[in-house]
Coordinates of C-alpha atoms and ligand atoms in Angstrom, one line a residue:
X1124 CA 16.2 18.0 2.4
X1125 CA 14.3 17.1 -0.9
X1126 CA 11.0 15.5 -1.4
X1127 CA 12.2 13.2 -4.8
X1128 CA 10.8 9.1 -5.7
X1129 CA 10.2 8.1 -8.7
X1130 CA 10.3 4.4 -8.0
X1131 CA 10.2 1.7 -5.3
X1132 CA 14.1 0.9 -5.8
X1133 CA 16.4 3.6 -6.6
X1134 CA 19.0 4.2 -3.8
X1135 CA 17.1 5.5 -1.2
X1136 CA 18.0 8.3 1.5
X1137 CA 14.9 9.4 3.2
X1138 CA 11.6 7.3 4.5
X1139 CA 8.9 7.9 6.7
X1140 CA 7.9 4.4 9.4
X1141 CA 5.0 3.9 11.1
X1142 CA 4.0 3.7 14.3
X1143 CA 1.6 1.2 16.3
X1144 CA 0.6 3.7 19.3
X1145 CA -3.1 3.4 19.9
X1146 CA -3.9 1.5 17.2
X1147 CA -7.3 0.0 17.4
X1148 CA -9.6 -2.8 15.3
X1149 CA -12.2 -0.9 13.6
X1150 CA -16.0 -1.1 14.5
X1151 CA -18.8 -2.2 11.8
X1152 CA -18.3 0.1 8.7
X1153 CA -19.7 -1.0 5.4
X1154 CA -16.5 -2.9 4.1
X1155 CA -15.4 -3.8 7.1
X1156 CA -15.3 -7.5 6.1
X1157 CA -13.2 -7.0 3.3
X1158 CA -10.5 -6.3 5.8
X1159 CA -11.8 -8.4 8.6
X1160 CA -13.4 -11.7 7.3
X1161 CA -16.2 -14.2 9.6
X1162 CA -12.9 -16.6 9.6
X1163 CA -10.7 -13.6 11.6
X1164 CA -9.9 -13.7 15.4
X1165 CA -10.7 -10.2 15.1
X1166 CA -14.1 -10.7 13.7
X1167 CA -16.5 -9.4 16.8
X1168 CA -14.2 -6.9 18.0
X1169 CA -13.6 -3.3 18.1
X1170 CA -11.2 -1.2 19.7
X1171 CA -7.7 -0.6 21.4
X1172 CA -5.2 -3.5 20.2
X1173 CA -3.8 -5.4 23.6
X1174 CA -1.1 -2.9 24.7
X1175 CA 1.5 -5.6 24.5
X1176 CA 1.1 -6.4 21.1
X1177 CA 1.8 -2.4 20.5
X1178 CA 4.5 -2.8 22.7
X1179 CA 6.3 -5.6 20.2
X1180 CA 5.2 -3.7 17.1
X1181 CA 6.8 -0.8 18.2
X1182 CA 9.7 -2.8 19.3
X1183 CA 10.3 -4.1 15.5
X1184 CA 9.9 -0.8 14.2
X1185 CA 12.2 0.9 16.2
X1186 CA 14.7 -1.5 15.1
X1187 CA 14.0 -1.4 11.4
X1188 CA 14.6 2.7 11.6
X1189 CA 17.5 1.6 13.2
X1190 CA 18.4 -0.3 10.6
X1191 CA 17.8 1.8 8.3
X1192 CA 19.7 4.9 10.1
X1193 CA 23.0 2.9 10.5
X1194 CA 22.5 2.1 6.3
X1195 CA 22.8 6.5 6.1
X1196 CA 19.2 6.8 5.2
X1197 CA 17.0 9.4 7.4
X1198 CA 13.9 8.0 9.2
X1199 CA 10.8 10.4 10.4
X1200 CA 8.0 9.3 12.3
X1201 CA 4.7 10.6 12.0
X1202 CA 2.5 11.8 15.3
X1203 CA -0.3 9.1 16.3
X1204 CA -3.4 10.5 17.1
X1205 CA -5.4 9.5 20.1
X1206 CA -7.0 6.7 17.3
X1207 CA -9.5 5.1 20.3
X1208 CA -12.0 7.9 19.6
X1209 CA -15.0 8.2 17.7
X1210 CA -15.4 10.6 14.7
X1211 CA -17.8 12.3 11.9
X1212 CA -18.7 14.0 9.2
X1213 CA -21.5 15.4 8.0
X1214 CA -21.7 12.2 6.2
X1215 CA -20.9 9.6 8.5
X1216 CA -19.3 8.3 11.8
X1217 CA -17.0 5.4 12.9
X1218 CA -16.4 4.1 16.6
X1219 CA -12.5 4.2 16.6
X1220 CA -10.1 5.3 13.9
X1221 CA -7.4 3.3 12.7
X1222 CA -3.7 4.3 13.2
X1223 CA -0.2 5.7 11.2
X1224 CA 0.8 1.8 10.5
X1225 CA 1.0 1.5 7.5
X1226 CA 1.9 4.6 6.2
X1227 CA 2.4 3.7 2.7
X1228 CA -1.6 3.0 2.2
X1229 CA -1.7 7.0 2.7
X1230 CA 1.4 8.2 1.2
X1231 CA 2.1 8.3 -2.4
X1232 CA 5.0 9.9 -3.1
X1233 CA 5.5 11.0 -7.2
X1234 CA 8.6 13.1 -8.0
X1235 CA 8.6 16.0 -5.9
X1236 CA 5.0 15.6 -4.6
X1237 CA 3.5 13.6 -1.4
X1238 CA -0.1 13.3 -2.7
X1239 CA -2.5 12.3 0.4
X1240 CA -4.7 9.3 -0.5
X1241 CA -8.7 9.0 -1.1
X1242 CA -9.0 6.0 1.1
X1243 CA -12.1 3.8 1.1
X1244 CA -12.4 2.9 4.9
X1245 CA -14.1 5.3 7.1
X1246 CA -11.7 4.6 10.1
X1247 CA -9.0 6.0 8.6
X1248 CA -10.5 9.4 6.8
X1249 CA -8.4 11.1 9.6
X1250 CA -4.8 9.3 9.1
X1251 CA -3.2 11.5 7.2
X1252 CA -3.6 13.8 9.6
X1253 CA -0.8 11.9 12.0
X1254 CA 1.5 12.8 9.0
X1255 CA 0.9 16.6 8.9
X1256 CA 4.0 17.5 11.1
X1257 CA 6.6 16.0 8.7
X1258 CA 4.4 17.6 5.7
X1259 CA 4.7 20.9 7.3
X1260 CA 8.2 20.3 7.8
X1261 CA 8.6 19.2 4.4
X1262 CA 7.2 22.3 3.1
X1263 CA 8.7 24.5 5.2
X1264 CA 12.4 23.2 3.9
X1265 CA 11.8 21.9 0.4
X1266 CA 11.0 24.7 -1.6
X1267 CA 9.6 22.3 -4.3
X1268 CA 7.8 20.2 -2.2
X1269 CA 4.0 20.1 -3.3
X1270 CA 2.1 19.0 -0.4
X1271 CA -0.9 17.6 -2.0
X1272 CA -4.4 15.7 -1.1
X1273 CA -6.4 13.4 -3.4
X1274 CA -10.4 15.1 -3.2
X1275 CA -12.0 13.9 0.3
X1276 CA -14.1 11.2 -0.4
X1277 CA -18.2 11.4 1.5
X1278 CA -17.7 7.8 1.9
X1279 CA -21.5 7.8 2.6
X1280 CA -23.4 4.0 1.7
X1281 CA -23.5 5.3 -1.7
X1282 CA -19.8 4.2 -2.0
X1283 CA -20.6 0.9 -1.4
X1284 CA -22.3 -1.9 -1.9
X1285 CA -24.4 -2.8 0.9
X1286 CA -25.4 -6.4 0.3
X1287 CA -22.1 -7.6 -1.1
X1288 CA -21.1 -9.9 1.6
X1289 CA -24.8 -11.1 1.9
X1290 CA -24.7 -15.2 1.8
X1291 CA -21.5 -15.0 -0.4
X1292 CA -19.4 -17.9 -0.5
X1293 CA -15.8 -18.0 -1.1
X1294 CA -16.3 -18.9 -4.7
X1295 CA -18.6 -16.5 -5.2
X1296 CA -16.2 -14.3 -3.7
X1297 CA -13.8 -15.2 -6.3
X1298 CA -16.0 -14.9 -8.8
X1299 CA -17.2 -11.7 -8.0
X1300 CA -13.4 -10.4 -8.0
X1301 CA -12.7 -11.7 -11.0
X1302 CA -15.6 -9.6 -12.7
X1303 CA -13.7 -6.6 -11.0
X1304 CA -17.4 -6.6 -8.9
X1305 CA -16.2 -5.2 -5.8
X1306 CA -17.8 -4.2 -2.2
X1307 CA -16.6 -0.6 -3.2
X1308 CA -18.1 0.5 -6.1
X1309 CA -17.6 3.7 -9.1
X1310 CA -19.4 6.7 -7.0
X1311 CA -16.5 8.6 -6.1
X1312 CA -12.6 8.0 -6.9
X1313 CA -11.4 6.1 -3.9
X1314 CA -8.2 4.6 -3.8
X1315 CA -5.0 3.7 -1.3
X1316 CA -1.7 4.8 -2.4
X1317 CA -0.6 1.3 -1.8
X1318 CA -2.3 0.1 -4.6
X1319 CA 0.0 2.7 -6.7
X1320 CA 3.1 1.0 -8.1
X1321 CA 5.5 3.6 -9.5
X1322 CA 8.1 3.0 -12.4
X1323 CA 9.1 6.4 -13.2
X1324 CA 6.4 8.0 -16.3
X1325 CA 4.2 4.7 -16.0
X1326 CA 1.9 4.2 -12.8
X1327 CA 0.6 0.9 -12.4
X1328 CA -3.0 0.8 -10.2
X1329 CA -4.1 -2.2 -9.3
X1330 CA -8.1 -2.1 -9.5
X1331 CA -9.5 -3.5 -6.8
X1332 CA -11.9 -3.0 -3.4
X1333 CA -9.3 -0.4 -2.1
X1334 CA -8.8 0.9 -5.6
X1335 CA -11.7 2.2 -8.6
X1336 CA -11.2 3.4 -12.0
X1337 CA -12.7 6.9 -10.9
X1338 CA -9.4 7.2 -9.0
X1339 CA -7.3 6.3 -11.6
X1340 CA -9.4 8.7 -14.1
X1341 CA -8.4 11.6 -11.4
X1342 CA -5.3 10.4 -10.6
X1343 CA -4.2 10.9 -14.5
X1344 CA -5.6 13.7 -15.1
X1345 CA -3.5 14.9 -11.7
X1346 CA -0.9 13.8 -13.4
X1347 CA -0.6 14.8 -16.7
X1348 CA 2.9 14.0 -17.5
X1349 CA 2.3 10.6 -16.6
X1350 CA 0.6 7.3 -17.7
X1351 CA -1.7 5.5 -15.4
X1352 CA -2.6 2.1 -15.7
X1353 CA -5.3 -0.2 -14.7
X1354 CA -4.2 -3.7 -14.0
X1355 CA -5.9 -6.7 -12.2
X1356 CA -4.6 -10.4 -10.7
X1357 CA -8.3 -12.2 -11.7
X1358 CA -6.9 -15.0 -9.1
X1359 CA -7.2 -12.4 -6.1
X1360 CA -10.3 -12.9 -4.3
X1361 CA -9.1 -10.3 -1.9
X1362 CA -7.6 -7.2 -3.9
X1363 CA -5.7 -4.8 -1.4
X1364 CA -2.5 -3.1 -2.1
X1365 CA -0.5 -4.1 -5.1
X1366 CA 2.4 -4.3 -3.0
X1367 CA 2.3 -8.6 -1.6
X1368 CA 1.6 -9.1 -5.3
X1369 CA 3.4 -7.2 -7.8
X1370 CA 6.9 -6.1 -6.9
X1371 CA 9.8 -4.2 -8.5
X1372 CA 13.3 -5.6 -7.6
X1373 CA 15.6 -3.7 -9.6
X1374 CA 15.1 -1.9 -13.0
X1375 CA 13.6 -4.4 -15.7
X1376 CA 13.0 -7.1 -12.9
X1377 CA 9.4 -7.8 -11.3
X1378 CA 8.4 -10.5 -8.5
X1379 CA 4.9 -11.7 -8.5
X1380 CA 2.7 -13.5 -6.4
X1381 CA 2.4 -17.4 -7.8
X1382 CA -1.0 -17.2 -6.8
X1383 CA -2.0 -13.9 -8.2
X1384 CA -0.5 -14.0 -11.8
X1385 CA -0.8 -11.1 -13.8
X1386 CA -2.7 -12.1 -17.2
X1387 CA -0.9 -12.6 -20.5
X1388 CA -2.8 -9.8 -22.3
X1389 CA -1.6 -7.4 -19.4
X1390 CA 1.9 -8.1 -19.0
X1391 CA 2.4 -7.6 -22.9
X1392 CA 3.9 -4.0 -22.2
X1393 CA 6.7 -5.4 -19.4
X1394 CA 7.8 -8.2 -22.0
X1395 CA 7.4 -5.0 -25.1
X1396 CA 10.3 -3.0 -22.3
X1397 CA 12.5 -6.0 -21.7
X1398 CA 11.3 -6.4 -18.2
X1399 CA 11.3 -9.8 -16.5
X1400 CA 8.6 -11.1 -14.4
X1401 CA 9.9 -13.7 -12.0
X1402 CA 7.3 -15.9 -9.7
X1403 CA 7.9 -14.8 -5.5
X1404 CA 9.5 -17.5 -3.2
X1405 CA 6.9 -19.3 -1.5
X1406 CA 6.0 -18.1 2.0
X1407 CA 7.5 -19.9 4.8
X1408 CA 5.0 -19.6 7.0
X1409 CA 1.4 -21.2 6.5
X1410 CA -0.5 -18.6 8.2
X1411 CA -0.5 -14.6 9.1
X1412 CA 0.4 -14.3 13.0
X1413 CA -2.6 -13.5 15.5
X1414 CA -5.0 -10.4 15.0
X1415 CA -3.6 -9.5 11.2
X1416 CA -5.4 -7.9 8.0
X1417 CA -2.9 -9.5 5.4
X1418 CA -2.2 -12.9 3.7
X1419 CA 1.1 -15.0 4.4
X1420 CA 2.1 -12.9 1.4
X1421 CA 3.5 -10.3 3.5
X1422 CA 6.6 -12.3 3.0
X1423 CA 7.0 -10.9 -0.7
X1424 CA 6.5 -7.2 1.1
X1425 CA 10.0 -6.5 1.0
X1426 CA 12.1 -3.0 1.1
X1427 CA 14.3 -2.0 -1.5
X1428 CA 17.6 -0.3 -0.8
X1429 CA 19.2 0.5 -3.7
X1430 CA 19.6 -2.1 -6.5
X1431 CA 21.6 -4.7 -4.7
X1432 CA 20.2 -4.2 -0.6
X1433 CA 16.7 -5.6 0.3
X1434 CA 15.0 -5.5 3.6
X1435 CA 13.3 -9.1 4.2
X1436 CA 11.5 -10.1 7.2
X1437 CA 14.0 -12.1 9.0
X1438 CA 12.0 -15.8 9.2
X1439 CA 10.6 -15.8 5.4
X1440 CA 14.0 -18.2 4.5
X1441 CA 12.6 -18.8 1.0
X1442 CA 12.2 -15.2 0.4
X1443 CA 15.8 -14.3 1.7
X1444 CA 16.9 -17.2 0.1
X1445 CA 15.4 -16.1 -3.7
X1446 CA 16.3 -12.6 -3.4
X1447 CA 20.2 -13.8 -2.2
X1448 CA 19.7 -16.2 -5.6
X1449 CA 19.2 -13.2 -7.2
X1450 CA 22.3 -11.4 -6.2
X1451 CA 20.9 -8.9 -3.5
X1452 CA 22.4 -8.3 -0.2
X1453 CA 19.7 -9.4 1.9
X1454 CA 19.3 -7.6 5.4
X1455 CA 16.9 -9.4 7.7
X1456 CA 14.3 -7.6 9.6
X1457 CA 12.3 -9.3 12.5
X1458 CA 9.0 -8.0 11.6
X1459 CA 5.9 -10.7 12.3
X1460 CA 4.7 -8.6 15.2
X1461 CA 4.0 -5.8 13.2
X1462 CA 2.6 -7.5 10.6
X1463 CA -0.9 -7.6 12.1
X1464 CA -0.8 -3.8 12.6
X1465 CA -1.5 -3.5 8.9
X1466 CA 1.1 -5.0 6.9
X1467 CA 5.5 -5.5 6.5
X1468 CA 8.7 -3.5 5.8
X1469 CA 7.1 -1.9 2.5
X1470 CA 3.9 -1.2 3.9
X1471 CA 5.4 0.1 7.2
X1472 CA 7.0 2.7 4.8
X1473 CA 6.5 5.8 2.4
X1474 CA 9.4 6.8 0.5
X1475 CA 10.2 10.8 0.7
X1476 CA 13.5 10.5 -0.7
X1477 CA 14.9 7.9 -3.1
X1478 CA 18.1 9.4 -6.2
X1479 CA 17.3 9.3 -9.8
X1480 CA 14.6 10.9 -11.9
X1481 CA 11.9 10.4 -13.9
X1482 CA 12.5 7.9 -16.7
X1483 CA 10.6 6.5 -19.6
X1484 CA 10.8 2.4 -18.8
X1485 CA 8.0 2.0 -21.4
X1486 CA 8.6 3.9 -24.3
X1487 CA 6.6 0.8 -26.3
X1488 CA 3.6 1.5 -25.1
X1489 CA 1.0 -2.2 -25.6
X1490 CA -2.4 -1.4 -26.0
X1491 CA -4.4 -2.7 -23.4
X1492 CA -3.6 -1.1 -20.2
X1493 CA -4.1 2.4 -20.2
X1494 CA -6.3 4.0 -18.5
X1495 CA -7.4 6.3 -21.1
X1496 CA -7.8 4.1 -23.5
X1497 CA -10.0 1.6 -21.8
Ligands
LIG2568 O1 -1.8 -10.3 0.6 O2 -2.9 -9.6 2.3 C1 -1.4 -7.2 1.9 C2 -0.9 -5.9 1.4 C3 -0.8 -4.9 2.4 N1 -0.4 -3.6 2.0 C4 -2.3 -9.4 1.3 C5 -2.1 -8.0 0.8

């Protein structure tokens, strides 16, 4: 085996799924309602989801590894912690923990390295630790495998901004987010590796509540051979994960979210490189099912196979239908159940192995987004 992704598309042969055992709603934390708004059926509650919704999660799961198996490509599963217990640092303690669904908010995978995230919830400071078998493993087989983790963040109050969601309306949420004036703030690098969208030399962060420039600062000087990027969708009240909002189809192709446009100034580099940026289908369902974090926008979350096979859940039809438009073979994937354990097929996923290498998409580089430059 070979730890080896440079990208979200190349053909892949190896992928880690999540699981949903023991997941549980998080207690109060300090940006808690970022994930879990006064609107939510979950606002109120804490603790051990129903066992039957596990029971479907799971169920969908298992059949997207199978999936996935049948297609050649090897699935691992990480090892769920009991996540219904309490836990601390010397800096703080949550009620429950989290889960190892979604694995890709952990996970970022760069070349020959799997690089443990500096995540911004408290609840889930222990996650990776559901994916240390199949690191060990990793290790233990890859002889270039460099098993890696982002600096532990103290996540004490300091990280945040106490008073953001004080009286705040949903313009002035919007408002707010479009002054990049989040509930997380510039103490320490946070950041989830689902905010992290790879194309080969050039990584593309989204800034946002999950993700600050301290992180992206760190995470290029981490990488040194790379170029990070700080991009934003102004129209995104609600920044978390780049990955229901920007996504790679094949090389020199882009989907974005209708709703969360990226701004002219910053898409001059991917017209500079010759790559397209095509609007998502619409969603074709009006709401997220029972008990879920995301936005009906899950239905842009989609799996790449290789540059003609995409994973779609199974009822988004205007999804399946654009990306059939587009000349992709379009497997469906029944997958609304485990939506509401933290996200769809992309999320539900970190990529160990995927061909290729590392290529230079932008060799015209726009001034504007860089990191290091701004
Ligand atoms: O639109 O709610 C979900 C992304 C999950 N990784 C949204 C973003």
């Amino acid at each position: 085996m070979k730890v080896n992704s440079w990208n979200d598309y190349d053909p892949l042969r190896h992928i880690i799924v999540g699981r949903a055992e023991h997941t549980c709603i998080p207690g109060w934390e300090p940006a808690l309602e970022a994930k879990i708004d006064r609107g939510s059926d979950m606002w109120g509650k804490w603790g051990p989801r129903p066992l039957e919704t596990v029971e479907k999660g799971n169920e969908e799961l298992d059949y997207f590894v199978n999936v996935l198996e049948s297609r050649g490509i090897r699935v691992d599963r990480p090892t769920p912690l009991q996540w219904n217990q309490s836990a601390h640092t010397p800096d703080f303690s949550t009620q429950t923990l989290f889960g190892c669904m979604p694995p890709r908010d952990v996970l970022l995978t760069v070349g020959s390295e799997i690089l443990s995230a500096a995540m911004m919830m408290r609840c889930r400071f222990w996650e990776y630790l559901a994916y240390h078998p199949l690191m060990q493993k990793y290790f233990d087989e890859d002889p270039n495998f460099r098993w890696e983790q982002a600096p532990r963040p103290r996540l004490t109050d300091a990280s945040y901004q106490l008073d953001y969601f004080d009286n705040l309306t949903q313009t002035g949420l919007e408002e707010k987010a479009r002054n990049l004036d989040f509930v997380t703030n510039e103490h320490e690098p946070l950041f989830d590796a689902a905010d992290i969208l790879r194309l080969g030399k050039d990584l593309f962060c989204q800034h946002g509540l999950t993700t600050n420039r301290r992180a992206m600062h760190w995470l290029q000087r981490h990488f040194p051979d790379h170029r990070v990027h700080s991009i934003n969708f102004p129209d995104d009240p609600n920044p978390i994960h780049i990955d229901a909002t920007f996504v790679p189809l094949r090389p020199g192709l882009i989907m974005n979210n209708p709703v969360r446009r990226l701004p002219p100034e910053q898409s001059r580099i991917f017209a500079a490189n010759g790559w397209q940026i095509i609007d998502a289908a619409w969603p074709a369902h009006d709401r997220a099912p029972p008990m879920c974090y995301s936005s009906v926008w899950l239905s842009m979350n989609v799996l790449v196979i290789d540059h003609k096979t995409v994973c779609v859940e199974a009822s988004e039809v205007n999804q399946l239908e654009q990306l059939d438009g587009l000349g992709f073979e379009v497997i469906p994937i029944p997958f609304r159940h485990a939506y509401s354990f933290g996200g769809g097929l992309h999320c539900a996923t970190a990529d160990v192995e995927r061909e290729g290498t590392c290529e230079d998409l932008f060799p015209k580089q726009v001034p504007g987004t860089q990191i290091l430059s701004n």
